[in-house]
Short mmCIF file of C-alpha atoms and ligand atoms in Angstrom, two decimals:
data_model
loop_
_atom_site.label_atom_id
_atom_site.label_comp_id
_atom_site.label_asym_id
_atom_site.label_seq_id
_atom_site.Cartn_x
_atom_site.Cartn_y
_atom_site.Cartn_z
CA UNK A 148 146.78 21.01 -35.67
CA UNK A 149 148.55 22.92 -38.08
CA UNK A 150 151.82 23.13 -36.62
CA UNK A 151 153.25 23.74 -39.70
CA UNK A 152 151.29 26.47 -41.21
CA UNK A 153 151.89 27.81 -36.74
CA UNK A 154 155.32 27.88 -37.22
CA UNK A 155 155.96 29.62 -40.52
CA UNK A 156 153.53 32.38 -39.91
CA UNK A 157 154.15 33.54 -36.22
CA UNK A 158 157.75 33.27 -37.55
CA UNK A 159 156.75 35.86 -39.98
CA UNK A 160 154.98 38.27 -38.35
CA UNK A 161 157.21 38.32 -35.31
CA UNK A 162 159.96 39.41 -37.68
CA UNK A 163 157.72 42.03 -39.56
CA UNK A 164 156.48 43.38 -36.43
CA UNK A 165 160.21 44.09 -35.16
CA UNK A 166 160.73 46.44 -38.65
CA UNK A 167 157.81 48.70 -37.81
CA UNK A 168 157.42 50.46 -41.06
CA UNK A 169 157.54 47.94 -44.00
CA UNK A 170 157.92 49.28 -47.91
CA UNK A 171 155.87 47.80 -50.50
CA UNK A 172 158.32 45.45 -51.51
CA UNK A 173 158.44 43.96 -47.65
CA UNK A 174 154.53 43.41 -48.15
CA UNK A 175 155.32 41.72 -51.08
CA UNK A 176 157.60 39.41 -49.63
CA UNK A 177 155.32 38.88 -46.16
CA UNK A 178 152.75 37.60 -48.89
CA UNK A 179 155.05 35.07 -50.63
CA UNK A 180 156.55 33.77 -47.94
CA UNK A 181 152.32 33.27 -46.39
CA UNK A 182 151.97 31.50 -49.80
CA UNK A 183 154.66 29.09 -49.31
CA UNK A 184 153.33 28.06 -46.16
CA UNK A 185 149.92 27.39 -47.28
CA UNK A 186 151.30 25.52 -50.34
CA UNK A 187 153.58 23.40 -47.80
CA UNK A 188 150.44 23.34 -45.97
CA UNK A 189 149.05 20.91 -48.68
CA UNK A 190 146.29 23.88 -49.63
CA UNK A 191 145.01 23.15 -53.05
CA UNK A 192 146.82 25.51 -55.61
CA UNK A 193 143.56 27.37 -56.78
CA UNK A 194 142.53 28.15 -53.34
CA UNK A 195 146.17 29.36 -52.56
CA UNK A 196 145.59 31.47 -55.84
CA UNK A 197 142.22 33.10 -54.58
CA UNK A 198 143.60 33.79 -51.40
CA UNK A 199 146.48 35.55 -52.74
CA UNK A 200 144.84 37.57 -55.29
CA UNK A 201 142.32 38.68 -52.47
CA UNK A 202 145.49 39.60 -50.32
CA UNK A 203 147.48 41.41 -52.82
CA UNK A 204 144.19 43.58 -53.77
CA UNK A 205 143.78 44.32 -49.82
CA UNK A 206 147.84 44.95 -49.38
CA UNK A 207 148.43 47.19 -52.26
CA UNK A 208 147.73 51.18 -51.77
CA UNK A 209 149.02 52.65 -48.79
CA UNK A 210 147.01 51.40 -45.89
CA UNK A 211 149.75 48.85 -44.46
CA UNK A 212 152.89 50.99 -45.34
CA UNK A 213 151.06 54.26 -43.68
CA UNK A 214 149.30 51.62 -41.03
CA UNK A 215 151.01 53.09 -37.24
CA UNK A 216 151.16 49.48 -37.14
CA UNK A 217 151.97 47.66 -40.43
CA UNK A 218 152.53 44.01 -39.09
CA UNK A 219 149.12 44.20 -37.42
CA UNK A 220 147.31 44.89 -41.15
CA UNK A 221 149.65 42.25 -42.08
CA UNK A 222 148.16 39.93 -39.84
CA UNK A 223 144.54 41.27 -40.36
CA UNK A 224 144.83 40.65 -44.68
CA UNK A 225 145.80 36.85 -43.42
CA UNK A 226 143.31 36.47 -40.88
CA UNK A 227 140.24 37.79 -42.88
CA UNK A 228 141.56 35.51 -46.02
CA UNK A 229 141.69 32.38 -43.69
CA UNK A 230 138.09 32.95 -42.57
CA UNK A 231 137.11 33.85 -45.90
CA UNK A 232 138.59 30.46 -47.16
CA UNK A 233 137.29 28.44 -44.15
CA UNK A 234 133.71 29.67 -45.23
CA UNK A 235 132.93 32.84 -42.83
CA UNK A 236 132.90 33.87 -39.01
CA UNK A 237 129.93 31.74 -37.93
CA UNK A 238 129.25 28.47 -37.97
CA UNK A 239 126.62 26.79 -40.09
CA UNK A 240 124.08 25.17 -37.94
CA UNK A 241 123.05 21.97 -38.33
CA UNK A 242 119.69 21.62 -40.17
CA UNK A 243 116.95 20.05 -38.30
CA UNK A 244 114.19 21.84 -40.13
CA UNK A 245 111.40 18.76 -41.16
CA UNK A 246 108.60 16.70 -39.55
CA UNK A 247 110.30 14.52 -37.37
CA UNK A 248 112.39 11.49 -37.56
CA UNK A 249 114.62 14.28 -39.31
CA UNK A 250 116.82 11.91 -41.29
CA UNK A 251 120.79 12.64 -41.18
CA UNK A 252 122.64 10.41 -43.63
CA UNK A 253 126.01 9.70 -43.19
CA UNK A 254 128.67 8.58 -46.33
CA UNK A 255 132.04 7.90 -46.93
CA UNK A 256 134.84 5.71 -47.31
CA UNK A 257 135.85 3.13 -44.98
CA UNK A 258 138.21 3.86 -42.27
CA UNK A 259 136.99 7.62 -42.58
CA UNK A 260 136.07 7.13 -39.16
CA UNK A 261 131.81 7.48 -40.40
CA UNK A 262 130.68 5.20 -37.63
CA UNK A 263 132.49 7.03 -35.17
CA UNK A 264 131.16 9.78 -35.93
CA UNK A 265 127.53 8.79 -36.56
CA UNK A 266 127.76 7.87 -32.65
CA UNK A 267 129.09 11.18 -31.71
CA UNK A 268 126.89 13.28 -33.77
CA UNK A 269 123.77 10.90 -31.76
CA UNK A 270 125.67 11.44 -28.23
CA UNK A 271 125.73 15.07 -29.15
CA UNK A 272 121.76 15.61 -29.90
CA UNK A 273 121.16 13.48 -27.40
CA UNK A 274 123.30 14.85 -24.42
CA UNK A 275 123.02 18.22 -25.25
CA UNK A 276 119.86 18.86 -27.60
CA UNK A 277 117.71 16.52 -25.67
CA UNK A 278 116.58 14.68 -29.02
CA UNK A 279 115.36 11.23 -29.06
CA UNK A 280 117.65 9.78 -31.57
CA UNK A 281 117.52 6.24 -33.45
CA UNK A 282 120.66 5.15 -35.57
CA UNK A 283 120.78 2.67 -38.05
CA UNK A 284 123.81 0.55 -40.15
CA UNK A 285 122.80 0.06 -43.36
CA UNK A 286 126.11 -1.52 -44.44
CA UNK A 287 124.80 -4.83 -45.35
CA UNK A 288 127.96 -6.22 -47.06
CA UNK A 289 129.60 -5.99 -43.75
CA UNK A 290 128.19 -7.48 -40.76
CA UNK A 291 131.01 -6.06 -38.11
CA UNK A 292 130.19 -2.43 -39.33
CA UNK A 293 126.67 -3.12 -37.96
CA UNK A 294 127.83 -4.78 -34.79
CA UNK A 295 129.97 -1.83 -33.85
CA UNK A 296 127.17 0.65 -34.60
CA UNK A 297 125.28 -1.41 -32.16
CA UNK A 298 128.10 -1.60 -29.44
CA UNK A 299 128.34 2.61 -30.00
CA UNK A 300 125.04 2.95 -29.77
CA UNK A 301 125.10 1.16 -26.58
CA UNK A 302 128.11 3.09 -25.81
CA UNK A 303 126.18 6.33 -25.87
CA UNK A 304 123.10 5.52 -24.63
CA UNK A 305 120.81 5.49 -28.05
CA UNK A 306 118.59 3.40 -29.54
CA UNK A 307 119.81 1.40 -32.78
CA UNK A 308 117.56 -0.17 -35.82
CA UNK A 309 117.75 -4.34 -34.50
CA UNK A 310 119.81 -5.87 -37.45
CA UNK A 311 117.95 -8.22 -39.58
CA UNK A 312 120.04 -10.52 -41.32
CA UNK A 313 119.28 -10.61 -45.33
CA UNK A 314 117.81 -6.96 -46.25
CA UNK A 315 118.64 -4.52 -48.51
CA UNK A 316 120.17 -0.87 -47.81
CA UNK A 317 116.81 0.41 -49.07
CA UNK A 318 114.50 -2.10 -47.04
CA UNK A 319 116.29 -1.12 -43.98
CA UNK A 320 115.77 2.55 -44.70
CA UNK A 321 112.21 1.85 -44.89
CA UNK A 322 111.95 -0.08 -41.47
CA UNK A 323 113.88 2.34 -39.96
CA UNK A 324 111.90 5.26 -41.12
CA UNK A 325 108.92 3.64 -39.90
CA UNK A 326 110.17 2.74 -36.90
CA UNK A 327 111.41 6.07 -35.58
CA UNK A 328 107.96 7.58 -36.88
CA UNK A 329 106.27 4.92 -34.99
CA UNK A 330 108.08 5.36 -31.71
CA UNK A 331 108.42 8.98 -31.74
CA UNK A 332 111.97 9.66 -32.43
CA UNK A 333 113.13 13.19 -33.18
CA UNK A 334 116.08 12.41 -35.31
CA UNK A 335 117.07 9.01 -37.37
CA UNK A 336 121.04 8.91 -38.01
CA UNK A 337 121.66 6.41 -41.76
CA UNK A 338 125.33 4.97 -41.41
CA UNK A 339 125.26 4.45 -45.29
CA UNK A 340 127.65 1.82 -45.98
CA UNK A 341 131.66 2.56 -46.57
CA UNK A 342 134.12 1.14 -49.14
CA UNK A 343 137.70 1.36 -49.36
CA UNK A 344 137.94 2.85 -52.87
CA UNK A 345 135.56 5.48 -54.39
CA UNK A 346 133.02 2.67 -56.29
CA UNK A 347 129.87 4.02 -58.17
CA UNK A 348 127.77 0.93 -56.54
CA UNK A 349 128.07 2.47 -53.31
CA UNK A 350 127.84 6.23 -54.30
CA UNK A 351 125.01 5.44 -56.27
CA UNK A 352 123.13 3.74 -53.30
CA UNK A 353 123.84 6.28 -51.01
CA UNK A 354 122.05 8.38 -53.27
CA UNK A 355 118.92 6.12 -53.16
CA UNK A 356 118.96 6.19 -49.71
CA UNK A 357 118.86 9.93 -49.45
CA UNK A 358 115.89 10.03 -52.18
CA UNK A 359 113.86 7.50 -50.30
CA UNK A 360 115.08 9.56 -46.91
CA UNK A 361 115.06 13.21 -47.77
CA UNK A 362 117.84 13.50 -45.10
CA UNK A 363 118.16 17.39 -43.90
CA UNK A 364 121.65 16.76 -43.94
CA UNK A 365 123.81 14.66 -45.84
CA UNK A 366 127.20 14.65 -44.67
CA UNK A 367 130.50 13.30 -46.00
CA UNK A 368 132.54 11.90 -43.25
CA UNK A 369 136.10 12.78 -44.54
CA UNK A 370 139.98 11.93 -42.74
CA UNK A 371 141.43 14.99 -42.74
CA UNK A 372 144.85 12.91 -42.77
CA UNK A 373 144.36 11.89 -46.27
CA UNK A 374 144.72 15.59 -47.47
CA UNK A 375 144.19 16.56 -51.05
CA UNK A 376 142.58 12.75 -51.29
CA UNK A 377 139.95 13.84 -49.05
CA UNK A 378 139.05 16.83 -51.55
CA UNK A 379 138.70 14.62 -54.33
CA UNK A 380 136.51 11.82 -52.67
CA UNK A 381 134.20 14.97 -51.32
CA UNK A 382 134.38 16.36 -55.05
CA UNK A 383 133.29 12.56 -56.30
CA UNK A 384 130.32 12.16 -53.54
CA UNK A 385 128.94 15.30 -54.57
CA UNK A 386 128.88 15.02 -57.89
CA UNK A 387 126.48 12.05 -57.33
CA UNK A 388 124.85 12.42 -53.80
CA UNK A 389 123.38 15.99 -52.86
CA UNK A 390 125.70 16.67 -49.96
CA UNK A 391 125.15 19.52 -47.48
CA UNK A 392 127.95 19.23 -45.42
CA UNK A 393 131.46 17.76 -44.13
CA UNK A 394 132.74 16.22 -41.46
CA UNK A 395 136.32 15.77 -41.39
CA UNK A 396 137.66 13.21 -38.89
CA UNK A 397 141.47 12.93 -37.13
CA UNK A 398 141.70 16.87 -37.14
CA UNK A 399 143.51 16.30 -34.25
CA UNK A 400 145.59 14.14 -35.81
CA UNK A 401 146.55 16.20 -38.96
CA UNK A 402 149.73 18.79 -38.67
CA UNK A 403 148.86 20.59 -41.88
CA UNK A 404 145.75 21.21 -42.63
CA UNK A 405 145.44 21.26 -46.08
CA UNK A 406 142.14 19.23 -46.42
CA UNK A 407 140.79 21.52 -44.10
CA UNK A 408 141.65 24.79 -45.39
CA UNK A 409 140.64 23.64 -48.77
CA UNK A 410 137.68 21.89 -48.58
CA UNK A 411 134.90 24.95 -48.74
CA UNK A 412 136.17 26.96 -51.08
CA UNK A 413 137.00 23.40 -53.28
CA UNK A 414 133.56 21.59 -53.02
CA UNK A 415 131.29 24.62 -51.80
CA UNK A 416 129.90 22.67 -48.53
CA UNK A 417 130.39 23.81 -45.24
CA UNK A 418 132.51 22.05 -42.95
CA UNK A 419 130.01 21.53 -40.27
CA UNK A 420 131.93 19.45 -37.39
CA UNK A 421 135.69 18.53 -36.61
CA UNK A 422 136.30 14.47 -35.14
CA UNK A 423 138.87 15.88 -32.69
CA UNK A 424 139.88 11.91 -31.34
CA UNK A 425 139.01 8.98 -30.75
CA UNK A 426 136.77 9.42 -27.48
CA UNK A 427 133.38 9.61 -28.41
CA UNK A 428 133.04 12.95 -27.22
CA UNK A 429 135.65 14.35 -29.35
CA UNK A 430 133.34 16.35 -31.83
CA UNK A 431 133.74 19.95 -32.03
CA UNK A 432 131.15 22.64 -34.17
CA UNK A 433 133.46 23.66 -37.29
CA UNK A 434 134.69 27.23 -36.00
CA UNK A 435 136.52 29.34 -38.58
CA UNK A 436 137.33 31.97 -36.08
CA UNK A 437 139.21 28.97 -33.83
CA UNK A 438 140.67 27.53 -36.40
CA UNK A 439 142.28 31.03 -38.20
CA UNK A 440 143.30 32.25 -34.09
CA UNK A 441 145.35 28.44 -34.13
CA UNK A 442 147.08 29.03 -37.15
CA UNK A 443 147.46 32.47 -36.64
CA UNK A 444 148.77 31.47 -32.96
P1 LIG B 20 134.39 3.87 -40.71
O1 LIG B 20 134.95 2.63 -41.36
O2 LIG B 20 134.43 5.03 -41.63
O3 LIG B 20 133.04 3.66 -40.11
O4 LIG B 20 135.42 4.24 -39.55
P2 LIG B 20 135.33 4.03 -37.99
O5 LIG B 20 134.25 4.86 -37.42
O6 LIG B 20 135.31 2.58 -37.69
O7 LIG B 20 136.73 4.68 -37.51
C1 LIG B 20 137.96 4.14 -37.86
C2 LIG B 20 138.97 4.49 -36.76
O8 LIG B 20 139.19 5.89 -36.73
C3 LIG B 20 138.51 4.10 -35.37
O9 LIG B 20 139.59 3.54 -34.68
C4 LIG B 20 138.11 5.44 -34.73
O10 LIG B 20 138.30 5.44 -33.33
C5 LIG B 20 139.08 6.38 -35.40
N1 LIG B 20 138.59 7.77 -35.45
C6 LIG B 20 137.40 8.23 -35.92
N2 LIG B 20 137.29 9.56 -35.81
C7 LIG B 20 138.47 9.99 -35.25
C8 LIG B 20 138.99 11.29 -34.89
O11 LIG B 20 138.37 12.34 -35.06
N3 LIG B 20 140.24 11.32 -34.34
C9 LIG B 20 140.98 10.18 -34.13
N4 LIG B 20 142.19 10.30 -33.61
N5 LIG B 20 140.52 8.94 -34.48
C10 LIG B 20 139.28 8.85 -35.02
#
């Protein structure tokens, strides 16, 4: 994970920490060169714009050139603009505030690795919050996306919706709501169904779904690998589905970063969990304090 963005910047601050005092014009250099690497980062320009503006206001006046340590403030103007980007020091919580089955609906494209993660996010309340949780597929235009929710639900050891042959995203809702009620389950994950290409059919029935649901969360399941791409198909979900929240697969894939580190500050959402592999235990809580100590190395 950001190897890139790594590289650049401990490359940087090792050679501004062996100058000791830096002039203005040294600061003002440190910051350009910080801006190059988030731009060859793949960081979208008008978050590399905020950040820099916030920088420059923190850098000028004469706390880093008097600083006894300059590189250190250096480091600390970086640091605090990474976490301000990433969306603050601590991470959001999920929200399971509602009368149980809380709904969780999950959208995206295909490939975005949404299944996947719809079983992780189950093995995780499960293993670790104790919750009884239900999943269901509501991908009716593709049968094999159900059977693999099934097979990952068996996987993890959590119940899944039986698959009816012939019913509508919106009539499955409905038996699975009624289902988890009836049985007592504390949380119902919707695997809303994916498409290659952004399509307004789909969009728009994800957005039934999560009127007919009232999901606590809505998520968009994004691959971080797709970069920029990934802003723009979070930017079109939200615009038509009320989205609380991201989850950006392969992170542990993706050497630059640039979907991650502009995500928040693009959309607005919190980035709520990382996919961190393929294992079905790879899901990490979103930590902008983690992630700004691994780029900062
Ligand atoms: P969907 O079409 O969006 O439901 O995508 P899938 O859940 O079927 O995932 C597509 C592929 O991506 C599968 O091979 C997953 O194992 C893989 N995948 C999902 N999340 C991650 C992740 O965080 N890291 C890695 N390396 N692979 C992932």
């Amino acid at each position: 994970m950001f190897d890139s963005l790594n590289e650049r910047l401990s490359g940087l601050f090792d050679r501004l920490s062996g100058r000791g005092v830096l002039s203005e014009k040294d600061v003002d250099e440190a910051l350009r060169e910080v801006r190059v690497a988030l731009l060859e980062a793949d960081v979208a320009l008008p978050v590399v714009r905020k950040f820099m503006d916030k920088a420059r206001e923190l850098a000028t006046g004469e706390a880093i050139i008097k600083a006894v340590k300059p590189a250190d403030q250096v480091v600390k103007i970086v640091y605090d603009g990474l976490i301000d980007m990433l969306g603050g020091e601590e991470p959001e919580p999920l929200n399971l505030a509602a009368v149980p089955p809380v709904v969780i609906l999950m959208a995206g494209l295909q490939g975005s690795g949404k299944t996947t993660t719809s079983a992780k996010l189950a093995l995780r309340l499960s293993k670790f919050d104790r919750k009884k949780v239900m999943m269901a597929s509501l991908d009716t235009r593709r049968p094999a996306a159900m059977e693999q929710l099934k097979l990952l639900g068996d996987q993890v050891g959590v119940e899944v919706l039986p698959i009816v042959a012939g019913q509508s995203a919106v009539e499955i809702t409905r038996r699975a709501l009624q289902s988890a009620k009836l049985q007592g389950f504390d949380v119902l994950i919707l695997d809303t169904a994916g498409r290659t290409t952004l399509d307004e059919t789909l969009m728009n029935e994800a957005a039934e779904i999560a009127k007919i649901s009232s999901p606590t969360e809505t998520f968009l399941v994004a691959d971080s690998l797709t970069g920029q791409d990934a802003v723009r198909t979070a930017e079109a979900f939200h615009a038509r589905l009320p989205l609380t929240g991201l989850i950006l697969t392969r992170a542990d894939g993706d050497a630059r970063g640039g979907a991650m580190l502009s995500m928040r500050a693009t959309t607005g959402l919190p980035i709520k969990f990382l996919g961190a592999g393929e294992k079905i235990e790879a899901l990490d809580v979103f930590d902008a304090k983690r992630i700004a100590g691994r780029i900062l190395g």
